[in-house]
Tab-separated table of C-alpha atoms in Angstrom:
chain	number	residue	atom	x	y	z
A	23	MET	CA	-23.106	28.373	-4.672
A	24	ALA	CA	-25.743	27.067	-2.262
A	25	VAL	CA	-25.710	28.220	1.328
A	26	VAL	CA	-25.747	25.590	4.063
A	27	SER	CA	-28.993	25.569	6.000
A	28	SER	CA	-29.923	23.591	9.084
A	29	PRO	CA	-32.803	21.098	8.935
A	30	LYS	CA	-35.898	22.289	10.804
A	31	SER	CA	-36.197	18.934	12.524
A	32	SER	CA	-33.108	19.556	14.682
A	33	SER	CA	-33.241	23.329	15.099
A	34	ALA	CA	-34.660	23.156	18.631
A	35	GLY	CA	-32.905	20.084	20.044
A	36	ARG	CA	-29.505	18.967	21.248
A	37	VAL	CA	-26.778	16.514	20.303
A	38	GLN	CA	-24.019	14.826	22.269
A	39	PHE	CA	-20.483	13.898	21.228
A	40	GLY	CA	-17.727	12.745	23.552
A	41	GLN	CA	-18.160	14.594	26.850
A	42	PHE	CA	-19.896	17.505	25.117
A	43	THR	CA	-23.526	18.519	24.635
A	44	PHE	CA	-24.533	21.192	22.140
A	45	ASP	CA	-27.999	22.734	22.308
A	46	TYR	CA	-29.200	24.106	18.964
A	47	SER	CA	-31.792	26.527	20.315
A	48	SER	CA	-29.722	28.135	23.085
A	49	ARG	CA	-26.380	27.623	21.266
A	50	LEU	CA	-24.884	26.413	24.554
A	51	LEU	CA	-21.872	24.093	24.511
A	52	LEU	CA	-21.525	22.060	27.712
A	53	CYS	CA	-18.592	19.882	28.763
A	54	ASN	CA	-19.738	17.374	31.408
A	55	GLY	CA	-22.485	19.868	32.258
A	56	VAL	CA	-20.152	22.897	32.500
A	57	ARG	CA	-20.546	25.687	29.947
A	58	ARG	CA	-17.777	26.294	27.427
A	59	HIS	CA	-17.764	29.792	25.931
A	60	LEU	CA	-18.185	30.097	22.168
A	61	SER	CA	-18.595	33.250	20.123
A	62	PRO	CA	-21.728	33.424	17.922
A	63	LYS	CA	-19.635	32.657	14.818
A	64	ALA	CA	-18.072	29.600	16.458
A	65	GLN	CA	-21.550	28.436	17.502
A	66	GLN	CA	-22.719	28.724	13.884
A	67	LEU	CA	-19.650	26.856	12.620
A	68	LEU	CA	-20.212	23.982	15.061
A	69	HIS	CA	-23.902	23.782	14.159
A	70	THR	CA	-23.131	23.797	10.416
A	71	LEU	CA	-20.434	21.123	10.593
A	72	ILE	CA	-22.529	18.820	12.803
A	73	GLU	CA	-25.539	19.059	10.478
A	74	ALA	CA	-23.380	18.286	7.410
A	75	ARG	CA	-21.544	15.315	8.959
A	76	PRO	CA	-19.850	13.219	7.750
A	77	ARG	CA	-19.462	15.399	4.618
A	78	ALA	CA	-16.547	17.792	4.397
A	79	LEU	CA	-17.642	21.350	3.593
A	80	PRO	CA	-15.546	23.624	1.365
A	81	ARG	CA	-14.253	26.883	2.846
A	82	GLN	CA	-16.366	29.009	0.497
A	83	LEU	CA	-19.553	27.288	1.653
A	84	LEU	CA	-18.595	27.889	5.289
A	85	PHE	CA	-17.935	31.569	4.563
A	86	GLU	CA	-21.447	31.861	3.117
A	87	ALA	CA	-22.990	30.068	6.099
A	88	ILE	CA	-21.161	32.105	8.772
A	89	TRP	CA	-20.791	35.494	7.053
A	90	PRO	CA	-23.693	35.663	4.556
A	91	SER	CA	-23.404	38.474	1.980
A	92	THR	CA	-20.262	39.771	3.725
A	93	TYR	CA	-16.684	39.810	2.488
A	94	VAL	CA	-14.128	38.630	5.058
A	95	VAL	CA	-10.513	37.585	4.724
A	96	GLU	CA	-9.730	33.875	4.732
A	97	SER	CA	-7.850	34.062	8.038
A	98	ASN	CA	-11.168	34.843	9.782
A	99	LEU	CA	-12.395	31.297	9.198
A	100	ALA	CA	-9.136	29.809	10.488
A	101	ALA	CA	-9.488	31.920	13.638
A	102	ILE	CA	-13.040	30.647	14.254
A	103	VAL	CA	-11.927	27.043	13.684
A	104	ASN	CA	-9.091	27.531	16.189
A	105	GLU	CA	-11.530	28.997	18.734
A	106	LEU	CA	-13.845	26.003	18.335
A	107	ARG	CA	-10.960	23.546	18.661
A	108	ARG	CA	-9.762	25.236	21.864
A	109	ALA	CA	-13.244	24.954	23.356
A	110	LEU	CA	-13.393	21.258	22.416
A	111	GLY	CA	-9.796	20.535	23.440
A	112	ASP	CA	-9.239	19.166	19.929
A	113	ASP	CA	-5.771	18.683	18.435
A	114	PRO	CA	-5.650	19.412	14.676
A	115	ARG	CA	-2.839	16.840	14.320
A	116	ASP	CA	-5.025	14.136	15.926
A	117	PRO	CA	-8.605	15.395	15.570
A	118	HIS	CA	-11.518	13.802	17.383
A	119	PHE	CA	-14.139	16.370	16.337
A	120	ILE	CA	-12.969	18.931	13.737
A	121	ARG	CA	-11.020	17.509	10.811
A	122	THR	CA	-9.091	19.695	8.369
A	123	VAL	CA	-9.451	18.611	4.738
A	124	HIS	CA	-6.317	20.098	3.235
A	125	ALA	CA	-6.804	22.487	0.306
A	126	PHE	CA	-10.585	22.073	0.695
A	127	GLY	CA	-12.279	22.807	4.015
A	128	TYR	CA	-13.427	21.157	7.254
A	129	ALA	CA	-15.573	18.256	8.497
A	130	PHE	CA	-17.061	17.101	11.793
A	131	CYS	CA	-15.614	13.645	12.525
A	132	GLY	CA	-17.047	12.930	15.995
A	133	ASP	CA	-19.602	10.243	16.800
A	134	VAL	CA	-22.833	12.181	17.451
A	135	ARG	CA	-25.547	10.678	19.625
A	136	GLY	CA	-28.657	11.783	21.472
A	137	ALA	CA	-32.242	12.570	20.466
A	138	ASP	CA	-31.297	14.604	17.424
A	139	ALA	CA	-28.781	12.076	16.165
A	140	GLN	CA	-31.839	10.171	14.966
A	141	SER	CA	-32.604	12.968	12.468
A	142	VAL	CA	-29.495	11.863	10.522
A	143	PRO	CA	-29.612	8.090	11.024
A	144	TYR	CA	-26.556	5.978	10.436
A	145	GLY	CA	-26.179	2.259	10.146
A	146	ALA	CA	-22.525	1.827	11.105
A	147	THR	CA	-19.418	3.486	12.477
A	148	LEU	CA	-15.866	2.916	11.262
A	149	GLN	CA	-13.284	3.111	14.039
A	150	CYS	CA	-9.814	3.586	12.624
A	151	GLU	CA	-6.600	5.286	13.805
A	152	SER	CA	-8.202	6.219	17.157
A	153	ARG	CA	-11.053	8.064	15.414
A	154	SER	CA	-14.712	7.307	14.717
A	155	PHE	CA	-16.381	7.929	11.349
A	156	PRO	CA	-20.218	7.739	11.271
A	157	LEU	CA	-21.457	5.860	8.192
A	158	PRO	CA	-25.082	6.672	7.280
A	159	ASN	CA	-26.925	4.447	4.839
A	160	GLY	CA	-25.255	4.862	1.463
A	161	ALA	CA	-21.765	4.701	-0.034
A	162	HIS	CA	-18.632	6.084	1.663
A	163	VAL	CA	-15.165	6.273	0.106
A	164	VAL	CA	-12.078	5.560	2.232
A	165	GLY	CA	-8.816	7.133	1.094
A	166	ARG	CA	-6.173	9.849	1.421
A	167	GLY	CA	-7.908	12.292	-0.931
A	168	HIS	CA	-9.856	15.294	0.371
A	169	ASP	CA	-12.888	14.073	-1.575
A	170	ALA	CA	-13.024	10.828	0.450
A	171	THR	CA	-15.674	10.445	3.152
A	172	VAL	CA	-13.173	8.751	5.472
A	173	VAL	CA	-9.726	10.344	5.160
A	174	LEU	CA	-6.814	8.175	6.344
A	175	MET	CA	-3.522	10.039	6.063
A	176	ASN	CA	-1.298	6.996	5.701
A	177	ARG	CA	1.088	6.548	2.770
A	178	MET	CA	-0.060	2.939	2.313
A	179	VAL	CA	-3.629	4.135	1.677
A	180	SER	CA	-4.501	5.207	-1.888
A	181	ARG	CA	-6.219	8.519	-2.681
A	182	LEU	CA	-9.461	6.634	-3.332
A	183	HIS	CA	-8.812	3.284	-1.671
A	184	ALA	CA	-12.089	1.495	-0.913
A	185	ARG	CA	-15.827	1.992	-0.737
A	186	ILE	CA	-18.003	0.995	2.233
A	187	THR	CA	-21.717	0.790	1.472
A	188	VAL	CA	-24.254	0.631	4.289
A	189	ASP	CA	-27.585	-0.796	3.140
A	190	GLY	CA	-29.898	-1.252	6.105
A	191	GLU	CA	-28.325	-3.967	8.250
A	192	ASP	CA	-25.901	-5.018	5.497
A	193	VAL	CA	-22.412	-3.546	5.142
A	194	TRP	CA	-20.496	-4.067	1.897
A	195	ILE	CA	-16.848	-3.267	1.199
A	196	GLU	CA	-15.249	-2.858	-2.232
A	197	ASP	CA	-11.656	-2.125	-3.231
A	198	LEU	CA	-11.246	0.776	-5.686
A	199	ASP	CA	-8.159	-0.559	-7.522
A	200	SER	CA	-5.949	0.577	-4.657
A	201	THR	CA	-2.192	0.097	-4.842
A	202	ASN	CA	-1.826	-1.848	-1.598
A	203	GLY	CA	-5.194	-3.565	-1.524
A	204	THR	CA	-8.132	-4.035	0.822
A	205	PHE	CA	-8.152	-7.221	2.892
A	206	VAL	CA	-10.940	-9.116	4.654
A	207	ASN	CA	-9.896	-12.019	6.878
A	208	GLY	CA	-6.386	-11.773	5.413
A	209	ASN	CA	-7.573	-12.148	1.820
A	210	ARG	CA	-7.297	-9.343	-0.720
A	211	ILE	CA	-10.759	-8.647	-2.128
A	212	THR	CA	-11.316	-8.089	-5.843
A	213	ARG	CA	-15.083	-7.631	-5.878
A	214	PRO	CA	-17.761	-6.183	-3.541
A	215	PHE	CA	-17.748	-8.195	-0.313
A	216	LEU	CA	-20.600	-8.498	2.199
A	217	LEU	CA	-19.194	-8.305	5.718
A	218	ALA	CA	-20.575	-10.982	7.997
A	219	HIS	CA	-22.209	-10.066	11.292
A	220	ARG	CA	-19.497	-12.004	13.081
A	221	THR	CA	-15.995	-10.837	13.942
A	222	SER	CA	-13.729	-10.612	10.892
A	223	SER	CA	-10.639	-8.603	9.995
A	224	ILE	CA	-10.498	-5.650	7.607
A	225	VAL	CA	-7.365	-3.753	6.499
A	226	PHE	CA	-6.844	-0.817	4.115
A	227	GLY	CA	-3.296	-1.276	2.804
A	228	THR	CA	-1.685	-1.737	6.225
A	229	VAL	CA	-4.235	0.260	8.267
A	230	GLY	CA	-6.624	-1.809	10.352
A	231	GLY	CA	-9.846	-0.755	12.020
A	232	SER	CA	-13.248	-1.913	13.169
A	233	ILE	CA	-16.773	-1.432	11.887
A	234	ILE	CA	-19.633	-1.227	14.367
A	235	ARG	CA	-23.067	-1.968	12.902
A	236	ARG	CA	-26.112	-0.262	14.412
A	237	SER	CA	-28.943	-2.738	14.595
A	238	LEU	CA	-32.163	-1.515	12.991
A	239	SER	CA	-34.239	-3.316	15.585
A	240	THR	CA	-36.132	-1.414	18.257
A	241	THR	CA	-33.408	-2.198	20.791
A	242	GLY	CA	-30.966	0.052	18.959
A	243	SER	CA	-28.157	-2.336	19.865
A	244	LEU	CA	-24.658	-2.158	18.424
A	245	GLN	CA	-22.747	-5.115	17.039
A	246	LYS	CA	-19.100	-5.264	16.043
A	247	ILE	CA	-18.850	-6.976	12.662
A	248	ALA	CA	-15.236	-6.338	11.706
A	249	LEU	CA	-12.186	-6.099	13.884
A	250	VAL	CA	-8.423	-6.071	13.579
A	251	PRO	CA	-5.980	-4.612	16.126
A	252	ALA	CA	-4.640	-1.212	15.101
C-alpha cells in the first residue's frame, strides 16, 4: 500500500483554517497567534490530513505515514486523533476540522485558506449542516457512505446520494438514483443540472445547504450560487 507523502510545493509554507495557522516547516500550530502544543506524531497527522483533503484516508495508510515500518496497536492512532482534536477544540460529534469516517479512517473537513491553499485549488465550497466541504475541480459524491466525498449522516440521505462536479466556473449537480431525491429550486432533478450563478435552492433528501463558487478571475472573489435555509 502506498505511503502518503506531502507535496514539495507546500513543505515550507503555512495554511490557515478557522482561527488556526499551521506552519509546515516549523510544525507550529497557532490559535489566534498563540501556540498550541502538538506532539510530533500529531503534527504529522495534521499535515497528512490537510494535504489529502478533502479525501478520507484509511487507517492503514495513516499508520504507514505516521509510524513507517513500525508495528503499533490501533489504539495509538485513536490517541493521536484525540490529541489533535483537543488542540483544535474539535467535537467528534460535530466536527469542524477532523471527521471520522466510520469503519474506514479520517478526513480533514475544514476550509483551508492562505498562500498554500493555492497549491490545492478548489472551485467551490459546500456548506451544509454547519460544516464546510472544499470542492476542488472534479467530481464529488454526497452521501452517507464512508466512500462519499461529502458525508451527511442523515437518514434521509442515501449512501451515494448525489454527485457535484466542479468544472472551472461551472458547477453541475446530478442525482445518483437516491431514495429521497435531489432538488433544485423545489424540483426533483433526473439528469445532470448546471447550477446558475444566481441564488437557487438545493436539497439532498431533506438536507439543505449552500454552494459557494470561487471565481477564477484575478480578484479571487466568492459568489454564492445555491442557497436554502438549513
